[in-house]
PDB file of C-alpha atoms in Angstrom:
ATOM      1  CA  UNK A   1     -56.745 100.649  86.189  1.00 33.00           C
ATOM      2  CA  UNK A   2     -56.130 104.287  85.344  1.00 37.00           C
ATOM      3  CA  UNK A   3     -52.505 103.872  86.306  1.00 36.00           C
ATOM      4  CA  UNK A   4     -52.208 100.768  84.183  1.00 38.00           C
ATOM      5  CA  UNK A   5     -53.786 102.557  81.224  1.00 39.00           C
ATOM      6  CA  UNK A   6     -51.433 105.514  81.603  1.00 40.00           C
ATOM      7  CA  UNK A   7     -48.403 103.223  81.716  1.00 39.00           C
ATOM      8  CA  UNK A   8     -49.641 101.409  78.643  1.00 39.00           C
ATOM      9  CA  UNK A   9     -49.985 104.728  76.794  1.00 41.00           C
ATOM     10  CA  UNK A  10     -46.503 105.809  77.866  1.00 41.00           C
ATOM     11  CA  UNK A  11     -45.035 102.530  76.628  1.00 40.00           C
ATOM     12  CA  UNK A  12     -46.976 102.871  73.371  1.00 37.00           C
ATOM     13  CA  UNK A  13     -45.719 106.405  72.784  1.00 44.00           C
ATOM     14  CA  UNK A  14     -42.153 105.412  73.638  1.00 42.00           C
ATOM     15  CA  UNK A  15     -42.412 102.454  71.283  1.00 46.00           C
ATOM     16  CA  UNK A  16     -43.523 104.709  68.451  1.00 47.00           C
ATOM     17  CA  UNK A  17     -40.767 107.206  69.225  1.00 48.00           C
ATOM     18  CA  UNK A  18     -38.154 104.442  69.247  1.00 49.00           C
ATOM     19  CA  UNK A  19     -39.492 103.115  65.951  1.00 52.00           C
ATOM     20  CA  UNK A  20     -39.372 106.569  64.373  1.00 62.00           C
ATOM     21  CA  UNK A  21     -35.823 107.060  65.644  1.00 60.00           C
ATOM     22  CA  UNK A  22     -34.724 103.709  64.235  1.00 67.00           C
ATOM     23  CA  UNK A  23     -36.366 104.552  60.914  1.00 70.00           C
ATOM     24  CA  UNK A  24     -34.604 107.913  60.856  1.00 78.00           C
ATOM     25  CA  UNK A  25     -31.266 106.225  61.577  1.00 78.00           C
ATOM     26  CA  UNK A  26     -31.915 103.853  58.675  1.00 79.00           C
ATOM     27  CA  UNK A  27     -32.707 106.692  56.282  1.00 79.00           C
ATOM     28  CA  UNK A  28     -29.642 108.725  57.276  1.00 82.00           C
ATOM     29  CA  UNK A  29     -27.470 105.623  56.939  1.00 84.00           C
ATOM     30  CA  UNK A  30     -28.879 105.165  53.443  1.00 81.00           C
ATOM     31  CA  UNK A  31     -27.984 108.771  52.613  1.00 81.00           C
ATOM     32  CA  UNK A  32     -24.421 108.257  53.845  1.00 86.00           C
ATOM     33  CA  UNK A  33     -24.116 104.993  51.895  1.00 84.00           C
ATOM     34  CA  UNK A  34     -25.424 106.565  48.682  1.00 81.00           C
ATOM     35  CA  UNK A  35     -23.183 109.619  49.096  1.00 83.00           C
ATOM     36  CA  UNK A  36     -20.075 107.453  49.463  1.00 86.00           C
ATOM     37  CA  UNK A  37     -21.009 105.332  46.451  1.00 81.00           C
ATOM     38  CA  UNK A  38     -21.523 108.429  44.304  1.00 77.00           C
ATOM     39  CA  UNK A  39     -18.703 110.670  45.489  1.00 81.00           C
ATOM     40  CA  UNK A  40     -16.203 108.742  47.587  1.00 86.00           C
ATOM     41  CA  UNK A  41     -15.565 108.353  51.310  1.00 88.00           C
ATOM     42  CA  UNK A  42     -13.790 111.665  51.924  1.00 89.00           C
ATOM     43  CA  UNK A  43     -16.269 114.241  53.325  1.00 86.00           C
ATOM     44  CA  UNK A  44     -13.851 117.064  52.543  1.00 83.00           C
ATOM     45  CA  UNK A  45     -14.285 116.471  48.820  1.00 82.00           C
ATOM     46  CA  UNK A  46     -17.810 115.027  48.915  1.00 83.00           C
ATOM     47  CA  UNK A  47     -20.390 117.690  49.813  1.00 78.00           C
ATOM     48  CA  UNK A  48     -23.272 115.215  49.787  1.00 78.00           C
ATOM     49  CA  UNK A  49     -21.468 112.952  52.253  1.00 85.00           C
ATOM     50  CA  UNK A  50     -20.522 115.878  54.465  1.00 86.00           C
ATOM     51  CA  UNK A  51     -24.156 117.000  54.625  1.00 83.00           C
ATOM     52  CA  UNK A  52     -25.332 113.463  55.419  1.00 85.00           C
ATOM     53  CA  UNK A  53     -22.791 113.086  58.229  1.00 88.00           C
ATOM     54  CA  UNK A  54     -23.864 116.428  59.690  1.00 86.00           C
ATOM     55  CA  UNK A  55     -27.479 115.289  59.569  1.00 84.00           C
ATOM     56  CA  UNK A  56     -26.464 112.105  61.392  1.00 87.00           C
ATOM     57  CA  UNK A  57     -24.720 114.131  64.069  1.00 87.00           C
ATOM     58  CA  UNK A  58     -27.748 116.389  64.435  1.00 85.00           C
ATOM     59  CA  UNK A  59     -29.889 113.400  65.419  1.00 82.00           C
ATOM     60  CA  UNK A  60     -27.064 112.024  67.602  1.00 86.00           C
ATOM     61  CA  UNK A  61     -26.402 108.916  65.571  1.00 85.00           C
ATOM     62  CA  UNK A  62     -23.496 107.011  67.167  1.00 87.00           C
ATOM     63  CA  UNK A  63     -20.147 107.534  65.452  1.00 88.00           C
ATOM     64  CA  UNK A  64     -19.767 103.747  65.104  1.00 86.00           C
ATOM     65  CA  UNK A  65     -22.934 103.653  62.980  1.00 85.00           C
ATOM     66  CA  UNK A  66     -21.598 106.370  60.690  1.00 87.00           C
ATOM     67  CA  UNK A  67     -18.194 104.744  60.267  1.00 88.00           C
ATOM     68  CA  UNK A  68     -19.705 101.297  59.724  1.00 85.00           C
ATOM     69  CA  UNK A  69     -21.984 102.630  56.989  1.00 84.00           C
ATOM     70  CA  UNK A  70     -19.070 104.299  55.222  1.00 88.00           C
ATOM     71  CA  UNK A  71     -17.043 101.076  55.368  1.00 86.00           C
ATOM     72  CA  UNK A  72     -19.976  99.095  53.978  1.00 81.00           C
ATOM     73  CA  UNK A  73     -20.221 101.523  51.082  1.00 83.00           C
ATOM     74  CA  UNK A  74     -16.514 101.213  50.306  1.00 83.00           C
ATOM     75  CA  UNK A  75     -16.658  97.413  50.523  1.00 78.00           C
ATOM     76  CA  UNK A  76     -14.576  97.057  53.694  1.00 72.00           C
ATOM     77  CA  UNK A  77     -17.475  95.266  55.382  1.00 62.00           C
ATOM     78  CA  UNK A  78     -19.451  92.458  53.822  1.00 62.00           C
ATOM     79  CA  UNK A  79     -23.216  92.206  53.647  1.00 59.00           C
ATOM     80  CA  UNK A  80     -25.825  93.095  51.100  1.00 62.00           C
ATOM     81  CA  UNK A  81     -24.812  95.355  48.248  1.00 71.00           C
ATOM     82  CA  UNK A  82     -27.026  98.432  47.923  1.00 75.00           C
ATOM     83  CA  UNK A  83     -27.560 100.554  44.857  1.00 80.00           C
ATOM     84  CA  UNK A  84     -29.233 103.877  44.216  1.00 82.00           C
ATOM     85  CA  UNK A  85     -32.517 103.829  42.307  1.00 90.00           C
ATOM     86  CA  UNK A  86     -34.877 106.537  41.068  1.00 94.00           C
ATOM     87  CA  UNK A  87     -38.617 106.059  40.619  1.00 96.00           C
ATOM     88  CA  UNK A  88     -40.841 108.567  38.845  1.00 97.00           C
ATOM     89  CA  UNK A  89     -44.566 108.979  38.713  1.00 97.00           C
ATOM     90  CA  UNK A  90     -47.616 111.136  39.152  1.00 97.00           C
ATOM     91  CA  UNK A  91     -49.805 111.946  42.113  1.00 97.00           C
ATOM     92  CA  UNK A  92     -53.481 112.921  41.914  1.00 96.00           C
ATOM     93  CA  UNK A  93     -54.057 115.978  39.730  1.00 95.00           C
ATOM     94  CA  UNK A  94     -50.937 115.390  37.637  1.00 95.00           C
ATOM     95  CA  UNK A  95     -48.403 116.247  40.344  1.00 95.00           C
ATOM     96  CA  UNK A  96     -44.915 115.090  39.338  1.00 96.00           C
ATOM     97  CA  UNK A  97     -43.153 112.979  41.973  1.00 96.00           C
ATOM     98  CA  UNK A  98     -39.551 111.778  41.946  1.00 96.00           C
ATOM     99  CA  UNK A  99     -38.357 109.243  44.511  1.00 95.00           C
ATOM    100  CA  UNK A 100     -34.719 108.516  45.361  1.00 91.00           C
ATOM    101  CA  UNK A 101     -34.145 105.151  47.006  1.00 89.00           C
ATOM    102  CA  UNK A 102     -31.331 102.897  48.131  1.00 83.00           C
ATOM    103  CA  UNK A 103     -32.083  99.200  47.781  1.00 85.00           C
ATOM    104  CA  UNK A 104     -30.589  95.743  47.790  1.00 82.00           C
ATOM    105  CA  UNK A 105     -33.580  94.430  45.836  1.00 89.00           C
ATOM    106  CA  UNK A 106     -34.919  96.592  43.003  1.00 91.00           C
ATOM    107  CA  UNK A 107     -37.934  94.364  42.343  1.00 93.00           C
ATOM    108  CA  UNK A 108     -39.072  94.532  45.972  1.00 93.00           C
ATOM    109  CA  UNK A 109     -38.646  98.291  46.209  1.00 94.00           C
ATOM    110  CA  UNK A 110     -40.337  98.973  42.867  1.00 95.00           C
ATOM    111  CA  UNK A 111     -43.306  96.820  43.895  1.00 96.00           C
ATOM    112  CA  UNK A 112     -43.700  98.655  47.188  1.00 96.00           C
ATOM    113  CA  UNK A 113     -43.487 102.092  45.593  1.00 96.00           C
ATOM    114  CA  UNK A 114     -45.905 101.109  42.810  1.00 97.00           C
ATOM    115  CA  UNK A 115     -48.341  99.915  45.476  1.00 97.00           C
ATOM    116  CA  UNK A 116     -48.117 103.206  47.386  1.00 97.00           C
ATOM    117  CA  UNK A 117     -48.718 105.261  44.248  1.00 98.00           C
ATOM    118  CA  UNK A 118     -51.779 103.184  43.354  1.00 97.00           C
ATOM    119  CA  UNK A 119     -53.127 103.150  46.906  1.00 96.00           C
ATOM    120  CA  UNK A 120     -53.160 106.957  47.026  1.00 96.00           C
ATOM    121  CA  UNK A 121     -54.589 107.613  43.583  1.00 96.00           C
ATOM    122  CA  UNK A 122     -51.311 108.075  41.718  1.00 97.00           C
ATOM    123  CA  UNK A 123     -49.368 106.034  39.199  1.00 97.00           C
ATOM    124  CA  UNK A 124     -45.748 104.963  38.817  1.00 96.00           C
ATOM    125  CA  UNK A 125     -44.387 106.056  35.443  1.00 95.00           C
ATOM    126  CA  UNK A 126     -41.532 105.219  33.132  1.00 94.00           C
ATOM    127  CA  UNK A 127     -37.950 106.327  33.718  1.00 93.00           C
ATOM    128  CA  UNK A 128     -37.508 109.931  32.610  1.00 95.00           C
ATOM    129  CA  UNK A 129     -41.193 110.852  32.678  1.00 96.00           C
ATOM    130  CA  UNK A 130     -40.757 113.590  35.312  1.00 96.00           C
ATOM    131  CA  UNK A 131     -37.018 113.812  36.036  1.00 95.00           C
ATOM    132  CA  UNK A 132     -36.610 116.604  33.480  1.00 95.00           C
ATOM    133  CA  UNK A 133     -38.873 118.790  35.660  1.00 95.00           C
ATOM    134  CA  UNK A 134     -36.405 118.734  38.571  1.00 94.00           C
ATOM    135  CA  UNK A 135     -32.975 120.374  38.591  1.00 93.00           C
ATOM    136  CA  UNK A 136     -30.251 119.551  41.115  1.00 92.00           C
ATOM    137  CA  UNK A 137     -29.441 122.541  43.297  1.00 91.00           C
ATOM    138  CA  UNK A 138     -27.362 123.256  46.338  1.00 90.00           C
ATOM    139  CA  UNK A 139     -29.688 124.364  49.143  1.00 91.00           C
ATOM    140  CA  UNK A 140     -28.409 126.381  52.109  1.00 91.00           C
ATOM    141  CA  UNK A 141     -30.949 127.134  54.843  1.00 91.00           C
ATOM    142  CA  UNK A 142     -30.251 130.135  57.074  1.00 91.00           C
ATOM    143  CA  UNK A 143     -31.802 131.043  60.402  1.00 89.00           C
ATOM    144  CA  UNK A 144     -33.314 134.520  60.001  1.00 85.00           C
ATOM    145  CA  UNK A 145     -33.044 135.413  63.726  1.00 80.00           C
ATOM    146  CA  UNK A 146     -33.390 139.084  62.886  1.00 77.00           C
ATOM    147  CA  UNK A 147     -30.954 138.922  59.982  1.00 82.00           C
ATOM    148  CA  UNK A 148     -31.365 141.823  57.585  1.00 87.00           C
ATOM    149  CA  UNK A 149     -32.895 140.894  54.231  1.00 90.00           C
ATOM    150  CA  UNK A 150     -30.581 143.205  52.308  1.00 92.00           C
ATOM    151  CA  UNK A 151     -27.537 141.633  54.003  1.00 92.00           C
ATOM    152  CA  UNK A 152     -28.724 138.162  52.988  1.00 93.00           C
ATOM    153  CA  UNK A 153     -29.229 139.229  49.383  1.00 94.00           C
ATOM    154  CA  UNK A 154     -25.862 141.016  49.249  1.00 94.00           C
ATOM    155  CA  UNK A 155     -24.001 138.003  50.653  1.00 94.00           C
ATOM    156  CA  UNK A 156     -25.797 135.669  48.242  1.00 94.00           C
ATOM    157  CA  UNK A 157     -24.852 137.864  45.304  1.00 93.00           C
ATOM    158  CA  UNK A 158     -21.210 138.067  46.344  1.00 93.00           C
ATOM    159  CA  UNK A 159     -21.022 134.315  46.957  1.00 93.00           C
ATOM    160  CA  UNK A 160     -22.403 133.470  43.519  1.00 93.00           C
ATOM    161  CA  UNK A 161     -25.750 132.063  44.637  1.00 93.00           C
ATOM    162  CA  UNK A 162     -28.473 131.611  42.023  1.00 93.00           C
ATOM    163  CA  UNK A 163     -31.624 132.416  43.981  1.00 92.00           C
ATOM    164  CA  UNK A 164     -32.885 133.317  47.470  1.00 92.00           C
ATOM    165  CA  UNK A 165     -36.250 132.630  49.107  1.00 90.00           C
ATOM    166  CA  UNK A 166     -36.612 134.692  52.288  1.00 89.00           C
ATOM    167  CA  UNK A 167     -39.254 133.808  54.879  1.00 87.00           C
ATOM    168  CA  UNK A 168     -40.005 135.049  58.366  1.00 85.00           C
ATOM    169  CA  UNK A 169     -38.028 132.377  60.240  1.00 88.00           C
ATOM    170  CA  UNK A 170     -35.538 131.185  57.651  1.00 90.00           C
ATOM    171  CA  UNK A 171     -34.021 132.021  54.305  1.00 91.00           C
ATOM    172  CA  UNK A 172     -33.269 129.414  51.653  1.00 92.00           C
ATOM    173  CA  UNK A 173     -30.372 130.093  49.312  1.00 93.00           C
ATOM    174  CA  UNK A 174     -29.971 128.111  46.102  1.00 93.00           C
ATOM    175  CA  UNK A 175     -26.685 127.583  44.273  1.00 93.00           C
ATOM    176  CA  UNK A 176     -25.116 125.241  41.761  1.00 93.00           C
ATOM    177  CA  UNK A 177     -24.387 121.883  43.464  1.00 88.00           C
ATOM    178  CA  UNK A 178     -20.635 122.346  43.017  1.00 87.00           C
ATOM    179  CA  UNK A 179     -20.815 125.800  44.638  1.00 90.00           C
ATOM    180  CA  UNK A 180     -22.620 124.740  47.821  1.00 89.00           C
ATOM    181  CA  UNK A 181     -19.461 124.700  49.956  1.00 86.00           C
ATOM    182  CA  UNK A 182     -18.321 128.161  48.843  1.00 90.00           C
ATOM    183  CA  UNK A 183     -21.767 129.701  49.372  1.00 93.00           C
ATOM    184  CA  UNK A 184     -22.188 128.063  52.774  1.00 89.00           C
ATOM    185  CA  UNK A 185     -18.729 129.261  53.832  1.00 90.00           C
ATOM    186  CA  UNK A 186     -19.516 132.815  52.669  1.00 93.00           C
ATOM    187  CA  UNK A 187     -22.633 133.001  54.822  1.00 92.00           C
ATOM    188  CA  UNK A 188     -20.865 131.488  57.824  1.00 90.00           C
ATOM    189  CA  UNK A 189     -18.020 133.996  57.429  1.00 92.00           C
ATOM    190  CA  UNK A 190     -20.571 136.829  57.258  1.00 92.00           C
ATOM    191  CA  UNK A 191     -21.960 135.773  60.633  1.00 90.00           C
ATOM    192  CA  UNK A 192     -25.139 134.037  59.516  1.00 90.00           C
ATOM    193  CA  UNK A 193     -26.394 130.892  61.275  1.00 88.00           C
ATOM    194  CA  UNK A 194     -26.525 128.051  58.732  1.00 87.00           C
ATOM    195  CA  UNK A 195     -29.179 125.474  59.635  1.00 84.00           C
ATOM    196  CA  UNK A 196     -28.378 123.012  56.872  1.00 83.00           C
ATOM    197  CA  UNK A 197     -26.680 122.631  53.500  1.00 84.00           C
ATOM    198  CA  UNK A 198     -27.444 119.854  51.037  1.00 83.00           C
ATOM    199  CA  UNK A 199     -27.936 118.970  47.400  1.00 84.00           C
ATOM    200  CA  UNK A 200     -31.621 118.819  46.542  1.00 88.00           C
ATOM    201  CA  UNK A 201     -33.921 118.830  43.517  1.00 91.00           C
ATOM    202  CA  UNK A 202     -36.014 121.888  42.665  1.00 90.00           C
ATOM    203  CA  UNK A 203     -38.995 121.743  40.278  1.00 92.00           C
ATOM    204  CA  UNK A 204     -38.958 124.066  37.264  1.00 91.00           C
ATOM    205  CA  UNK A 205     -42.768 124.315  37.272  1.00 92.00           C
ATOM    206  CA  UNK A 206     -45.342 123.672  39.972  1.00 92.00           C
ATOM    207  CA  UNK A 207     -48.866 122.267  39.941  1.00 93.00           C
ATOM    208  CA  UNK A 208     -51.441 124.041  42.147  1.00 93.00           C
ATOM    209  CA  UNK A 209     -53.613 121.674  44.190  1.00 93.00           C
ATOM    210  CA  UNK A 210     -56.255 122.204  46.858  1.00 92.00           C
ATOM    211  CA  UNK A 211     -58.853 120.365  48.907  1.00 92.00           C
ATOM    212  CA  UNK A 212     -59.075 116.589  48.523  1.00 94.00           C
ATOM    213  CA  UNK A 213     -56.500 116.522  45.736  1.00 94.00           C
ATOM    214  CA  UNK A 214     -53.961 118.256  47.978  1.00 93.00           C
ATOM    215  CA  UNK A 215     -54.745 115.908  50.870  1.00 94.00           C
ATOM    216  CA  UNK A 216     -54.350 112.843  48.638  1.00 95.00           C
ATOM    217  CA  UNK A 217     -50.972 114.051  47.381  1.00 94.00           C
ATOM    218  CA  UNK A 218     -49.723 114.852  50.869  1.00 93.00           C
ATOM    219  CA  UNK A 219     -50.811 111.394  52.057  1.00 94.00           C
ATOM    220  CA  UNK A 220     -48.930 109.801  49.143  1.00 95.00           C
ATOM    221  CA  UNK A 221     -45.775 111.819  49.848  1.00 94.00           C
ATOM    222  CA  UNK A 222     -45.899 110.907  53.540  1.00 91.00           C
ATOM    223  CA  UNK A 223     -46.344 107.218  52.728  1.00 93.00           C
ATOM    224  CA  UNK A 224     -43.383 107.301  50.341  1.00 93.00           C
ATOM    225  CA  UNK A 225     -41.195 109.059  52.900  1.00 88.00           C
ATOM    226  CA  UNK A 226     -42.071 106.400  55.486  1.00 87.00           C
ATOM    227  CA  UNK A 227     -40.871 103.595  53.191  1.00 88.00           C
ATOM    228  CA  UNK A 228     -37.553 102.269  54.548  1.00 82.00           C
ATOM    229  CA  UNK A 229     -35.800 102.070  51.164  1.00 85.00           C
ATOM    230  CA  UNK A 230     -36.686 105.667  50.265  1.00 87.00           C
ATOM    231  CA  UNK A 231     -34.061 108.359  50.825  1.00 83.00           C
ATOM    232  CA  UNK A 232     -35.705 111.473  49.371  1.00 86.00           C
ATOM    233  CA  UNK A 233     -39.048 112.407  47.835  1.00 92.00           C
ATOM    234  CA  UNK A 234     -39.541 115.433  45.569  1.00 94.00           C
ATOM    235  CA  UNK A 235     -42.802 116.784  44.186  1.00 94.00           C
ATOM    236  CA  UNK A 236     -43.838 119.838  42.200  1.00 93.00           C
ATOM    237  CA  UNK A 237     -47.131 120.462  43.966  1.00 91.00           C
ATOM    238  CA  UNK A 238     -48.091 123.877  45.306  1.00 90.00           C
ATOM    239  CA  UNK A 239     -50.793 123.618  47.953  1.00 88.00           C
ATOM    240  CA  UNK A 240     -53.373 126.386  47.692  1.00 83.00           C
ATOM    241  CA  UNK A 241     -55.015 127.426  50.940  1.00 73.00           C
ATOM    242  CA  UNK A 242     -58.680 128.324  51.162  1.00 61.00           C
ATOM    243  CA  UNK A 243     -59.356 131.913  50.273  1.00 53.00           C
ATOM    244  CA  UNK A 244     -56.003 132.269  48.426  1.00 45.00           C
TER     245      UNK A 244
END
């Protein structure tokens, strides 16, 4: 019986892993689709698409999947027509949340997202209610790996970056969205290891949360990220640790 139970657990874990992998493939495909619709099918001139394709390669998505998604976005393949949608709302404690989605049915997606907000103590708001709090930025993540802080700052300055956040294991460099390629290339040329480069949204102000309010917001964000139609979730919360 112990052997049977162990095998059952192994199958259960594998099933969950396969489901997570399939969900990740779906989300990356949505990113590729949205990138093509917004900026065209040429990754050399579409930074968002280039970043999405790199993300797909990082998780070993088959090339056929990538190419098929691009062709769907350009209309070469038939099927459902998807469109980008943005949903805005508030989490517990007044945390601003912005959700980017790709959907073939706006009513279905809006209903699901509204349900998740309500379930976790938040509320879906009107268009524009929180978008003004988030600015689009190019985000380049570097592997510290012993890299000198002064060298990072000097390279960022020379490349025209706007801001740098240096941690123990990685450094995050922010730039104008249209400058992301030049900044990434400057760091690569200077010998830095670039983990990722993408266009993201950065909040202009943050809301400090702690305890149950923080837990409720994190649960809401996780639920939104797990929704199939959702591509990205942004929030302006700042979790305060005990004793901070």
